[in-house]
CSV table of C-alpha atoms in Angstrom, one decimal:
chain,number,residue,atom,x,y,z
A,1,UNK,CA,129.8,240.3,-54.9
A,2,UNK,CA,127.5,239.6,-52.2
A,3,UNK,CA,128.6,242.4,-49.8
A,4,UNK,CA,129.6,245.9,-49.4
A,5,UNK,CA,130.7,247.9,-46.5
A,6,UNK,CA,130.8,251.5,-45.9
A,7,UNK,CA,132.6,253.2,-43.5
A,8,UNK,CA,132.0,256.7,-41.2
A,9,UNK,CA,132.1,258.3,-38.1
A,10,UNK,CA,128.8,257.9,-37.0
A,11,UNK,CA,127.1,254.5,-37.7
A,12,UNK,CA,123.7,255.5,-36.6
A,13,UNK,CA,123.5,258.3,-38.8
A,14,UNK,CA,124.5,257.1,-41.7
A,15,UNK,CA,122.6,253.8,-41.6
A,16,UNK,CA,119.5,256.1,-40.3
A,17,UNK,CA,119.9,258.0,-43.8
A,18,UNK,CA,120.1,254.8,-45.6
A,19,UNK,CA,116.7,253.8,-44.2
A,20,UNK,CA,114.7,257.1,-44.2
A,21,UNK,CA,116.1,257.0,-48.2
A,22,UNK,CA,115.7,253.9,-49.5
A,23,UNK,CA,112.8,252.6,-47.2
A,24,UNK,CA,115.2,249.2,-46.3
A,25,UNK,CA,113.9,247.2,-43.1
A,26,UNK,CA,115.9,247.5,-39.4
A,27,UNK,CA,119.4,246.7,-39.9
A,28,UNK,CA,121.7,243.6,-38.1
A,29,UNK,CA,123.7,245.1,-35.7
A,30,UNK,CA,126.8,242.2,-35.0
A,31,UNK,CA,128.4,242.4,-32.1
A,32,UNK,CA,131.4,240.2,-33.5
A,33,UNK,CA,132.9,243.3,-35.1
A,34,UNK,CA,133.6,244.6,-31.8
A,35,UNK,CA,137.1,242.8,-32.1
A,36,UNK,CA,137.7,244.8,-34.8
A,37,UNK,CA,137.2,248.1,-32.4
A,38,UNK,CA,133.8,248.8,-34.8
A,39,UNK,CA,130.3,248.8,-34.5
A,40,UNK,CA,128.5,248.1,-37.5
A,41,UNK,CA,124.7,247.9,-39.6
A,42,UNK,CA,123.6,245.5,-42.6
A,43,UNK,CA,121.3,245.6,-44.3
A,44,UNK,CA,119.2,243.2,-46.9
A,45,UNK,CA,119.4,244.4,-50.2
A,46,UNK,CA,117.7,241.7,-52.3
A,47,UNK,CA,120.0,238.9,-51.7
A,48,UNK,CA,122.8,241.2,-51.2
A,49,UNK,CA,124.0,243.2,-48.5
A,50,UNK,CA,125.0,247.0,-47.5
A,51,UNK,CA,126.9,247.2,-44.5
A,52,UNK,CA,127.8,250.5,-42.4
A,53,UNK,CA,130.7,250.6,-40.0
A,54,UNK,CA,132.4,252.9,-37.7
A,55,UNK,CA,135.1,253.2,-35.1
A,56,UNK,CA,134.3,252.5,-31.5
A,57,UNK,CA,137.6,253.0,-30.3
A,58,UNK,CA,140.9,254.6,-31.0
A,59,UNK,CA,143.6,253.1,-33.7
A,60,UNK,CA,141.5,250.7,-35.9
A,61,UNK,CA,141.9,249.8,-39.8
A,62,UNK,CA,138.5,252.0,-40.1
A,63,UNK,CA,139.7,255.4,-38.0
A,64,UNK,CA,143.0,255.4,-40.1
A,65,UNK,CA,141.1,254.7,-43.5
A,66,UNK,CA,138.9,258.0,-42.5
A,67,UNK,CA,142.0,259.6,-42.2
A,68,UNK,CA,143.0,259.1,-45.3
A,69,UNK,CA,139.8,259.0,-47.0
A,70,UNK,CA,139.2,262.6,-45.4
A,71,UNK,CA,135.9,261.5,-44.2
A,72,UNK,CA,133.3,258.8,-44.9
A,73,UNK,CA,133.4,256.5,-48.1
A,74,UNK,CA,133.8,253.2,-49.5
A,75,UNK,CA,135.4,250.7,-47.1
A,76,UNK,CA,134.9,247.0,-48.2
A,77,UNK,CA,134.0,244.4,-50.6
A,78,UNK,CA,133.0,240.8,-50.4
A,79,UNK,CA,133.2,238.3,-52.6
A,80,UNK,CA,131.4,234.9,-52.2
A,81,UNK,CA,133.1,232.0,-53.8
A,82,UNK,CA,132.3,228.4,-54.2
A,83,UNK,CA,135.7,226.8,-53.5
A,84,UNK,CA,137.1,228.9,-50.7
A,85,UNK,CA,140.6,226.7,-50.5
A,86,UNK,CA,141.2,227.1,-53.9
A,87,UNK,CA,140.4,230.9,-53.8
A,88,UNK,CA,143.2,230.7,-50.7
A,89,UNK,CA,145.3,229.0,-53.0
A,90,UNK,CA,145.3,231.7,-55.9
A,91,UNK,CA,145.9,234.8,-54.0
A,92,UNK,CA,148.9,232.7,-52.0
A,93,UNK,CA,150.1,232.5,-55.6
A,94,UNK,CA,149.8,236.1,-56.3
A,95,UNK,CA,151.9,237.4,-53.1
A,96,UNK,CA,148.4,238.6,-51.8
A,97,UNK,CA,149.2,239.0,-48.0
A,98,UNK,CA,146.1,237.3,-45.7
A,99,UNK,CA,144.9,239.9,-43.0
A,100,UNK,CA,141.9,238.0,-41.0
A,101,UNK,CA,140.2,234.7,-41.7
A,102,UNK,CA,137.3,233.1,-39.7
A,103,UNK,CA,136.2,229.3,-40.4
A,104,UNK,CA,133.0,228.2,-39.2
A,105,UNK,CA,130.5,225.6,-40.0
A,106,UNK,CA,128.2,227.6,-42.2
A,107,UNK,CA,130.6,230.6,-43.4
A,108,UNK,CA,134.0,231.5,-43.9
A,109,UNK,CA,136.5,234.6,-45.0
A,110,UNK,CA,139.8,235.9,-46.1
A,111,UNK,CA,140.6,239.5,-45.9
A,112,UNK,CA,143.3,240.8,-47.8
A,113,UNK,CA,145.7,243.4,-47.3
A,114,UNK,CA,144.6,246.9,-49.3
A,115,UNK,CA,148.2,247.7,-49.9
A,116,UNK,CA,148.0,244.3,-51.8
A,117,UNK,CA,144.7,244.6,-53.4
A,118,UNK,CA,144.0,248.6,-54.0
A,119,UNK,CA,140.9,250.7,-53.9
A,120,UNK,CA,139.7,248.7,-50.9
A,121,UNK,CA,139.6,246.0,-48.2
A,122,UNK,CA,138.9,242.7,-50.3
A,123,UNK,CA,137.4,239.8,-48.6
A,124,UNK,CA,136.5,236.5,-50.2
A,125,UNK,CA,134.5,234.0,-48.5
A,126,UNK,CA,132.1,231.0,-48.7
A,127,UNK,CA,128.6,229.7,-47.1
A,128,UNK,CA,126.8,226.9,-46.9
A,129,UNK,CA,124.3,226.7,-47.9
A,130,UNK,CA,125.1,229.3,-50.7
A,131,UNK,CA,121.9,231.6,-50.5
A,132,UNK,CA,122.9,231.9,-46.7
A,133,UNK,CA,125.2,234.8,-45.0
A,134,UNK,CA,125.7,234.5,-41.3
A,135,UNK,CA,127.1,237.7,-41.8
A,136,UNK,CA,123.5,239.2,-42.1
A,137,UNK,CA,122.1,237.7,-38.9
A,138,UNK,CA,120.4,235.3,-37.6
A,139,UNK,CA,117.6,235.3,-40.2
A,140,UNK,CA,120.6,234.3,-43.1
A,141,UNK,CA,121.9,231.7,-40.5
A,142,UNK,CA,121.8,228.3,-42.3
A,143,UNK,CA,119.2,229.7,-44.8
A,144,UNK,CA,117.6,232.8,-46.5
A,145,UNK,CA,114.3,234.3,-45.7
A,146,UNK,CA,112.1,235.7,-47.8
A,147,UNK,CA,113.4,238.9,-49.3
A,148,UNK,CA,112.5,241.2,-51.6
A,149,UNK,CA,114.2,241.8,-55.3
A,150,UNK,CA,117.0,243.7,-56.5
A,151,UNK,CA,120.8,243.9,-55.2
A,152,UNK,CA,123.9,245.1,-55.7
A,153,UNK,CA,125.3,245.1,-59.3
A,154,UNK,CA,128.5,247.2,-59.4
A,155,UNK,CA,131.2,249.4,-57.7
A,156,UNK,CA,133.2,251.9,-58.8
A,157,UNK,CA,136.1,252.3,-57.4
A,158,UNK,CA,139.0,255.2,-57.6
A,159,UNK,CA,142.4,253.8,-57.4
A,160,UNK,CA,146.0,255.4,-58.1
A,161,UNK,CA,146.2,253.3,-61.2
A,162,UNK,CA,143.3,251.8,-62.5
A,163,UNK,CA,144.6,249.4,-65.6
A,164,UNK,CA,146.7,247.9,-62.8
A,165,UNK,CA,144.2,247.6,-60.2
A,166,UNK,CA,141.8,246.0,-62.4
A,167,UNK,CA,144.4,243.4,-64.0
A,168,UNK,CA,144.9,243.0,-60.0
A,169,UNK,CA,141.6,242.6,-58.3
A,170,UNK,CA,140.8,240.6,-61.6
A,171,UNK,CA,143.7,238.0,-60.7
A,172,UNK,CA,142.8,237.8,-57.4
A,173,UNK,CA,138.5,236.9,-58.2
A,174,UNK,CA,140.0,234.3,-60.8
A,175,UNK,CA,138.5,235.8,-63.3
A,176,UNK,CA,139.7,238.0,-67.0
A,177,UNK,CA,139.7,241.8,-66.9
A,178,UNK,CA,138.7,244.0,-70.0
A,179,UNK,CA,142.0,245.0,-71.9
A,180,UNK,CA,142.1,248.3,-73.8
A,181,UNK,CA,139.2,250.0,-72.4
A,182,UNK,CA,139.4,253.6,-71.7
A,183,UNK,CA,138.1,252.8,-68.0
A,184,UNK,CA,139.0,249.4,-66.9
A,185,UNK,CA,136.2,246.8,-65.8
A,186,UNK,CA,135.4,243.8,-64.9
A,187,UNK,CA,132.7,241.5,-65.0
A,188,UNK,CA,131.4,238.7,-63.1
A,189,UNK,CA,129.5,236.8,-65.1
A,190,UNK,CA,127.7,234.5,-63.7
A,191,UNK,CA,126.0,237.5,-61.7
A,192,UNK,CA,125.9,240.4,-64.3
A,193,UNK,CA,127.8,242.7,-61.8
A,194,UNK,CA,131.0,245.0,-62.7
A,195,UNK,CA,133.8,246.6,-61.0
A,196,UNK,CA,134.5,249.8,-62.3
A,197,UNK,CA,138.1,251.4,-62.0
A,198,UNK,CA,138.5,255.3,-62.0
A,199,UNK,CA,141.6,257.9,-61.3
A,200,UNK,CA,141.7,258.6,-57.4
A,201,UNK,CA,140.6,262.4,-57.1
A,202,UNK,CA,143.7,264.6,-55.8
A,203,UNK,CA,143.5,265.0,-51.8
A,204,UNK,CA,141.6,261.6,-51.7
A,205,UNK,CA,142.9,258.5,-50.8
A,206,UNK,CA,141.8,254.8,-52.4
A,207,UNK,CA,138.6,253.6,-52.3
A,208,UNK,CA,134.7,252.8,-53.4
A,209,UNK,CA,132.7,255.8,-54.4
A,210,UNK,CA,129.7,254.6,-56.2
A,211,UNK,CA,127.3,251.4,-55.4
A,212,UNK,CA,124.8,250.7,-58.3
A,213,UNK,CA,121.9,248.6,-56.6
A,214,UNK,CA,118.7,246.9,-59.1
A,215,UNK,CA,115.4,247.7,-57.5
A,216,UNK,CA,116.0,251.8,-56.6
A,217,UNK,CA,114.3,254.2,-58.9
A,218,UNK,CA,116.2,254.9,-62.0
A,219,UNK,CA,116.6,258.8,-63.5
A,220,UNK,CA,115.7,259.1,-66.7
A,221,UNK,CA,116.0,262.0,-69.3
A,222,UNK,CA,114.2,264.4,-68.1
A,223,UNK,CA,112.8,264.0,-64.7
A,224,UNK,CA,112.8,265.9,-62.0
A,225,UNK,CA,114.2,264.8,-58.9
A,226,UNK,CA,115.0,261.0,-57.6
A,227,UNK,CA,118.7,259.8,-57.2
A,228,UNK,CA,121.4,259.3,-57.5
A,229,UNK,CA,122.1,259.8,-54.0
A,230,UNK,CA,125.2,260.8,-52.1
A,231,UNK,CA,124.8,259.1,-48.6
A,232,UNK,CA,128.1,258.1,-46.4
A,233,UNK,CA,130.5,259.3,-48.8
A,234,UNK,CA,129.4,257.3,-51.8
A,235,UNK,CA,127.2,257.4,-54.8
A,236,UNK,CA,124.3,255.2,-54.5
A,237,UNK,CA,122.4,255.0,-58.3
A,238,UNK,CA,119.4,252.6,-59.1
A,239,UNK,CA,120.1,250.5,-62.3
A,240,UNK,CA,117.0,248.2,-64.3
A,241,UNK,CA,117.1,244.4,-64.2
């Protein structure tokens, strides 16, 4: 999981509370996502990113997911995968429908359809060389700079039905899902994150509502204030390792 993307009405405010919070560096603004009607900010987080985007214009995926969302919240989340093709390959094989691909030298993606894949907009891409993420800028063009530690190491997601959405987004990674547990997870191993998978609140529609990142302060029994934090919709909770 090397990305995630949140989505709200105002970009600059939610990105600005990100910042004033967390103490991140200036985000990457990409113009590319103008073809998608948004504008957008990522940030570094470790080796991992947190992404904020909004609607520019009228009748996008984004507007119509904070319609249904009934305001900001968890939008997106990307997957980086060795062996792209065969990645292509498995969700062909699970009826997964293909909403966007780009193929360039140094990076690649595959979104996939929500209504295939619930809770969110799934992506799965590739870089070269792998600690790289064009997506980030032109400081992760070709090559990662210095950065500090920490990153992304879970999402919890609410989801009509979560057995079946984990069994699902499971299938589609390539990877087993936890059977028999009272709230379905998976794992990705060879990174130490976790999806979690929740009942979707009444009124709400699908989607991500907590981000657990390494490196922010962790609550413990007993102290007074520190997170977690409720920024953009979602959860944001610091996690040791």
């Amino acid at each position: 999981m090397r990305q995630v993307a949140l989505v709200a009405r105002d970009c600059g405010q939610v990105a600005g509370e990100l910042r004033r919070t967390f103490g991140w560096p200036p985000p990457f603004h990409d113009p590319g996502v103008g073809r998608f009607g948004l504008t957008n900010a990522v940030f570094a987080v470790g080796d991992t990113f947190v992404e904020v985007v909004a609607p520019a214009q009228p009748d996008t995926t984004a507007g119509r997911y904070l319609e249904r969302r009934g305001g900001d919240g968890g939008y997106m989340a990307i997957f980086q995968v060795r062996d792209l093709a065969a990645a292509r390959r498995r969700v062909a094989g699970l009826g997964v429908r293909v909403v966007w691909t780009a193929d360039l030298p140094d990076i690649a993606a595959t979104h996939l359809h929500p209504g295939d894949v619930p809770g969110a907009i799934v992506s799965l891409d590739w870089a070269t060389p792998e600690q790289s993420w064009r997506w980030a800028g032109p400081s992760w063009t070709g090559r990662a700079p210095e950065h500090a530690p920490g990153g992304v190491t879970g999402l919890t997601i609410e989801v009509s039905d979560p057995p079946a959405a984990a069994q699902r987004w499971a299938a589609v990674l390539g990877i087993p899902a936890a059977d028999g547990e009272e709230t379905p997870v998976v794992e990705l191993p060879d990174q130490g994150q976790r999806l979690r998978f929740v009942p979707a609140r009444g009124g709400h529609g699908e989607g991500i509502i907590e981000v657990t990142i390494a490196g922010l302060p962790v609550k413990r029994e007993g102290e007074v204030g520190g997170g977690p934090w409720v920024i953009g919709g979602v959860r944001f909770a610091g996690e040791e390792g």
